[in-house]
Coordinates of C-alpha atoms (C1' of nucleotides) in Angstrom, one line a residue:
Chain L
M1 CA 75.6 -2.6 173.5
Q2 CA 74.7 1.2 175.5
E3 CA 76.6 3.2 177.4
R4 CA 80.5 2.9 178.3
N5 CA 81.6 4.2 181.7
T6 CA 84.7 5.3 181.1
K7 CA 87.9 6.2 182.8
Q8 CA 87.0 10.1 181.1
K9 CA 83.6 10.0 182.4
Q10 CA 84.1 9.6 186.1
V11 CA 86.8 11.8 186.7
I12 CA 85.1 14.6 185.1
A13 CA 81.7 14.7 186.5
R14 CA 83.5 14.1 190.0
L15 CA 85.5 16.8 189.4
I16 CA 82.7 19.5 188.4
L17 CA 80.7 17.5 191.5
E18 CA 83.6 18.7 193.5
A19 CA 84.7 21.3 192.0
G20 CA 83.0 24.1 194.9
H21 CA 82.1 26.9 191.8
P22 CA 80.9 27.3 188.1
V23 CA 84.3 25.7 185.6
S24 CA 85.2 26.4 183.0
V25 CA 86.1 23.8 179.8
Q26 CA 89.8 24.4 180.2
E27 CA 89.3 24.3 184.5
I28 CA 88.3 21.4 183.6
L29 CA 90.2 20.1 181.2
E30 CA 93.7 21.0 183.6
V31 CA 92.2 19.5 186.4
G32 CA 91.1 16.6 184.5
R33 CA 95.1 16.2 182.9
G34 CA 95.6 15.8 187.0
H35 CA 94.5 12.7 186.9
M36 CA 94.5 11.3 183.2
S37 CA 96.9 13.3 181.3
R38 CA 96.4 11.9 177.7
L39 CA 92.8 13.4 178.3
G40 CA 91.3 15.1 175.4
I41 CA 89.9 18.1 174.9
A42 CA 86.9 17.1 172.1
T43 CA 86.2 14.5 175.3
V44 CA 85.2 17.3 178.1
Y45 CA 82.8 18.2 175.6
R46 CA 81.6 15.7 174.6
T47 CA 81.2 14.6 178.9
I48 CA 79.3 18.3 179.1
K49 CA 77.2 18.1 176.7
R50 CA 76.2 14.0 177.6
L51 CA 76.1 15.8 181.1
L52 CA 73.9 19.2 180.1
D53 CA 71.5 16.3 177.9
A54 CA 71.2 14.7 180.9
G55 CA 69.9 17.7 183.3
E56 CA 72.8 17.0 184.9
L57 CA 74.8 20.1 184.4
Q58 CA 73.4 23.8 184.2
A59 CA 76.3 26.1 182.2
V60 CA 76.3 29.4 183.6
V61 CA 76.6 32.1 181.4
I62 CA 79.0 35.3 182.6
P63 CA 78.8 38.3 180.5
G64 CA 81.6 38.4 178.4
D65 CA 83.6 35.7 179.8
V66 CA 84.0 31.7 179.0
V67 CA 80.5 29.7 179.5
R68 CA 80.9 27.8 183.1
Y69 CA 78.8 24.9 184.4
E70 CA 77.9 23.9 187.6
A71 CA 75.9 20.5 189.0
V72 CA 72.0 21.8 189.0
M73 CA 71.1 22.6 192.2
P74 CA 67.8 25.3 194.1
H75 CA 67.7 28.4 192.7
H76 CA 70.5 31.3 192.9
H77 CA 72.9 33.8 192.1
H78 CA 76.8 34.3 191.6
F79 CA 78.9 36.0 192.4
K80 CA 82.9 37.3 189.7
C81 CA 86.1 38.3 190.9
S82 CA 86.9 40.6 189.4
R83 CA 90.5 40.2 190.6
C84 CA 91.1 36.7 190.9
D85 CA 88.2 36.2 188.3
R86 CA 86.9 33.0 190.1
V87 CA 82.8 32.6 189.8
Y88 CA 81.0 32.1 193.7
D89 CA 77.4 31.1 193.9
L90 CA 75.4 33.3 195.8
D91 CA 72.5 31.3 198.2
G92 CA 68.6 32.7 197.4
C93 CA 67.3 35.5 195.8
V94 CA 64.8 38.3 196.9
K95 CA 61.0 38.6 195.4
E96 CA 61.3 42.3 195.1
L97 CA 63.5 41.7 192.3
K98 CA 59.7 40.6 190.3
S99 CA 58.5 45.3 191.4
M100 CA 61.2 46.4 188.6
V101 CA 59.0 45.0 185.3
P102 CA 56.3 46.2 184.2
K103 CA 53.0 45.6 184.3
G104 CA 51.6 42.4 181.7
F105 CA 55.8 41.4 180.5
K106 CA 55.3 37.5 182.3
V107 CA 58.5 36.6 183.7
E108 CA 60.0 33.7 183.0
N109 CA 63.3 32.7 183.8
H110 CA 65.8 35.5 185.6
E111 CA 69.5 36.3 185.5
L112 CA 71.8 38.3 188.3
T113 CA 75.1 38.3 188.4
F114 CA 76.9 40.5 191.0
Y115 CA 80.9 42.5 190.0
G116 CA 83.6 43.1 192.7
C117 CA 86.3 41.7 194.5
C118 CA 85.4 38.7 196.4
R119 CA 86.0 37.7 200.5
S120 CA 89.3 36.0 199.5
C121 CA 91.4 39.5 197.5
A122 CA 90.5 41.8 200.1
Chain H
M1 CA 93.1 67.6 160.6
Q2 CA 91.6 65.8 163.4
E3 CA 88.2 63.4 163.4
R4 CA 86.0 63.7 160.4
N5 CA 81.9 64.4 161.2
T6 CA 80.5 61.8 158.0
K7 CA 77.9 61.1 157.2
Q8 CA 78.0 57.2 158.4
K9 CA 78.6 58.9 161.8
Q10 CA 75.9 60.2 161.8
V11 CA 73.6 57.5 160.9
I12 CA 74.9 55.5 162.9
A13 CA 74.8 57.7 166.1
R14 CA 71.4 58.6 165.7
L15 CA 70.2 55.3 165.0
I16 CA 71.5 54.0 168.7
L17 CA 69.9 56.6 170.1
E18 CA 66.2 57.1 168.2
A19 CA 66.1 53.0 168.5
G20 CA 65.0 53.4 172.7
H21 CA 65.9 49.2 172.7
P22 CA 69.5 47.9 173.0
V23 CA 70.0 47.0 168.8
S24 CA 72.8 44.3 167.6
V25 CA 75.0 45.1 164.7
Q26 CA 73.2 43.8 162.8
E27 CA 70.2 45.8 163.4
I28 CA 72.3 48.7 162.7
L29 CA 74.0 48.1 159.6
E30 CA 70.2 47.1 158.5
V31 CA 68.0 49.8 160.1
G32 CA 70.7 51.6 159.3
R33 CA 71.7 51.2 155.3
G34 CA 68.2 51.6 154.8
H35 CA 70.0 55.5 154.7
M36 CA 72.3 54.4 153.5
S37 CA 72.5 51.4 151.0
R38 CA 75.9 51.0 151.0
L39 CA 76.8 51.2 154.2
G40 CA 80.0 48.6 154.7
I41 CA 79.8 46.5 158.1
A42 CA 83.1 47.5 159.1
T43 CA 82.0 50.9 159.5
V44 CA 79.8 50.3 161.2
Y45 CA 82.2 48.2 163.5
R46 CA 84.9 50.9 164.0
T47 CA 81.9 53.7 165.1
I48 CA 80.7 51.5 167.4
K49 CA 84.2 51.6 168.8
R50 CA 84.9 55.0 168.6
L51 CA 81.6 55.5 170.1
L52 CA 81.9 53.2 172.7
D53 CA 85.5 54.7 173.5
A54 CA 84.4 58.1 174.3
G55 CA 82.1 56.5 176.5
E56 CA 78.7 57.9 175.0
L57 CA 77.7 54.0 174.9
Q58 CA 77.7 50.8 176.3
A59 CA 77.0 47.3 175.3
V60 CA 74.1 45.4 176.9
V61 CA 75.2 41.4 177.1
I62 CA 72.7 39.4 177.8
P63 CA 74.2 35.6 178.3
G64 CA 74.5 33.3 174.7
D65 CA 73.3 35.9 172.4
V66 CA 74.8 38.8 170.5
V67 CA 75.7 41.5 172.3
R68 CA 74.0 44.9 171.4
Y69 CA 74.9 48.5 172.1
E70 CA 72.9 51.7 173.7
A71 CA 73.0 54.9 175.2
V72 CA 75.2 55.7 177.6
M73 CA 72.0 55.8 181.0
P74 CA 71.3 56.0 184.5
H75 CA 71.8 52.1 186.5
H76 CA 68.7 50.4 185.0
H77 CA 68.3 46.5 184.0
H78 CA 67.0 44.6 180.7
F79 CA 63.4 42.1 179.8
K80 CA 64.3 39.8 177.3
C81 CA 61.3 39.0 175.1
S82 CA 62.0 35.3 174.4
R83 CA 59.0 35.3 172.0
C84 CA 60.0 38.4 169.9
D85 CA 63.8 38.3 171.4
R86 CA 64.2 42.3 172.0
V87 CA 65.2 43.5 174.5
Y88 CA 63.6 46.3 176.5
D89 CA 65.6 48.8 179.5
L90 CA 63.9 48.8 183.3
D91 CA 64.0 51.6 185.3
G92 CA 65.6 51.2 188.8
C93 CA 66.4 48.9 190.5
V94 CA 66.4 47.3 194.1
K95 CA 67.9 47.6 196.9
E96 CA 67.3 44.0 198.6
L97 CA 70.0 43.0 196.5
K98 CA 72.5 43.9 198.5
S99 CA 71.2 41.2 201.0
M100 CA 72.6 38.0 198.4
V101 CA 76.2 38.7 199.2
P102 CA 77.8 37.5 201.7
K103 CA 80.3 39.8 204.0
G104 CA 83.9 39.7 203.3
F105 CA 82.6 40.7 199.2
K106 CA 82.7 44.0 198.7
V107 CA 79.8 44.8 195.3
E108 CA 80.7 47.0 192.6
N109 CA 79.0 46.2 190.0
H110 CA 75.8 44.0 189.0
E111 CA 73.9 43.0 186.0
L112 CA 70.4 41.8 186.2
T113 CA 68.2 40.2 183.2
F114 CA 64.7 39.2 182.9
Y115 CA 63.8 36.4 180.7
G116 CA 60.3 36.2 179.2
C117 CA 57.0 37.2 178.0
C118 CA 56.8 40.9 176.8
R119 CA 53.3 42.7 176.1
S120 CA 53.6 42.9 172.6
C121 CA 53.6 39.1 172.1
A122 CA 51.5 38.6 175.5
Chain S
dT1 C1' 90.0 -14.5 176.4
dC2 C1' 86.8 -12.8 172.3
dA3 C1' 84.5 -9.7 169.4
dT4 C1' 81.4 -6.0 169.2
dT5 C1' 81.4 -1.7 169.1
dA6 C1' 80.8 3.0 172.0
dT7 C1' 84.5 5.2 173.5
dT8 C1' 88.3 8.4 172.9
dG9 C1' 92.2 12.1 171.3
dA10 C1' 94.4 14.5 167.6
dT11 C1' 92.8 17.3 164.8
dA12 C1' 91.0 19.4 161.3
dA13 C1' 87.1 21.9 160.1
dT14 C1' 83.8 25.4 161.0
dG15 C1' 80.7 29.5 162.2
dA16 C1' 81.2 33.3 164.2
dT17 C1' 82.8 38.2 165.5
dC18 C1' 85.7 41.2 164.5
dG19 C1' 90.3 43.8 163.5
dA20 C1' 94.0 44.7 159.9
dT21 C1' 94.9 46.0 154.6
dC22 C1' 94.4 48.9 151.0
dA23 C1' 93.3 51.1 147.4
dA24 C1' 88.9 54.5 146.7
dT25 C1' 86.2 58.2 148.8
dA26 C1' 84.3 62.1 150.8
dT27 C1' 86.1 66.1 154.5
dT28 C1' 88.0 69.9 156.1
dA29 C1' 91.4 74.2 156.3
dT30 C1' 93.5 76.5 153.4
Chain E
dA1 C1' 88.4 75.0 144.3
dT2 C1' 91.6 72.8 145.3
dA3 C1' 95.4 69.9 148.3
dA4 C1' 96.0 67.1 152.1
dT5 C1' 94.6 63.6 154.5
dA6 C1' 91.1 60.7 157.8
dT7 C1' 87.5 57.0 156.6
dT8 C1' 85.3 54.1 153.6
dG9 C1' 84.1 49.1 151.6
dA10 C1' 85.4 45.3 150.4
dT11 C1' 87.4 41.5 151.4
dC12 C1' 90.9 38.9 154.4
dG13 C1' 92.9 37.2 158.0
dA14 C1' 92.9 36.6 162.7
dT15 C1' 90.6 34.6 167.1
dC16 C1' 87.9 32.2 169.8
dA17 C1' 84.9 28.3 170.7
dT18 C1' 83.7 24.2 169.4
dT19 C1' 81.8 20.2 166.3
dA20 C1' 83.0 16.8 163.0
dT21 C1' 86.8 13.7 161.1
dC22 C1' 88.4 9.0 161.7
dA23 C1' 92.2 5.3 163.0
dA24 C1' 93.4 4.1 168.0
dT25 C1' 91.8 1.6 171.9
dA26 C1' 89.0 -0.1 175.6
dA27 C1' 84.2 -1.4 178.3
dT28 C1' 81.1 -4.9 177.4
dG29 C1' 78.5 -8.8 176.5
dA30 C1' 78.7 -13.8 175.4

DNA sequence: TCATTATTGATAATGATCGATCAATATTAT
DNA sequence: ATAATATTGATCGATCATTATCAATAATGA
């Protein structure tokens, strides 16, 4: 018998997909308990780990903040609202970034996070 | 009697200034012990806290990495080498960044980190 | 339905960072 | 130099996020 399809996995996976923004472990636990009141924190961690290994999920790390997770999507960056603490996805990127890196350094990846006040909080 | 000028504070402050790149607590402890063999970890934390509060130091947070510290300097970003784990300062920024943020969002700050292979490791 | 076993939930354990404690030490004003 | 006391170093403890443990539960194949 291989991997089983449990209610917990379904709830957690769907929840992250439908969130529309990166979610933290605590958010997943709280929202998830709205569907399954006895959902355990260990199951949340285990499911996240599975989805990460399967390449369906990616971590969103905001410095000095808890890790969040979102469905894998094309290259993009994030905006964190300092008022409501929500994290938004921003589309695209700008090619001029590369000009900041001196000769001899090879860039393989980059992360960019904006901080400020979001539309809802303005 | 106010704040005292101790050897520990001098060593730690000078060490960070002269490092030329952001340093971690462990680096400070190790390099510092080269000058004062009995330097304690608590003193390193205390001195960092003092310098942060005094506005002379700023934290450099690389996602998923230990916190580093560097002397306060003009707006700039960082490059982390995935080979040697060193963090480099990059000068300047690009104004095109703002175009990535949708209308209604007010940017107050931003952080940008490049990852890849540095000149020495290439 | 039933047996097998992957998975779960509760919680203990871990690991890491950093603050608190306190006797010993070193700096400063006199 | 000396007294007053800020600071230190060693260590313990608090606080997190995350993992390990294990009996109980539930999904699957027969």
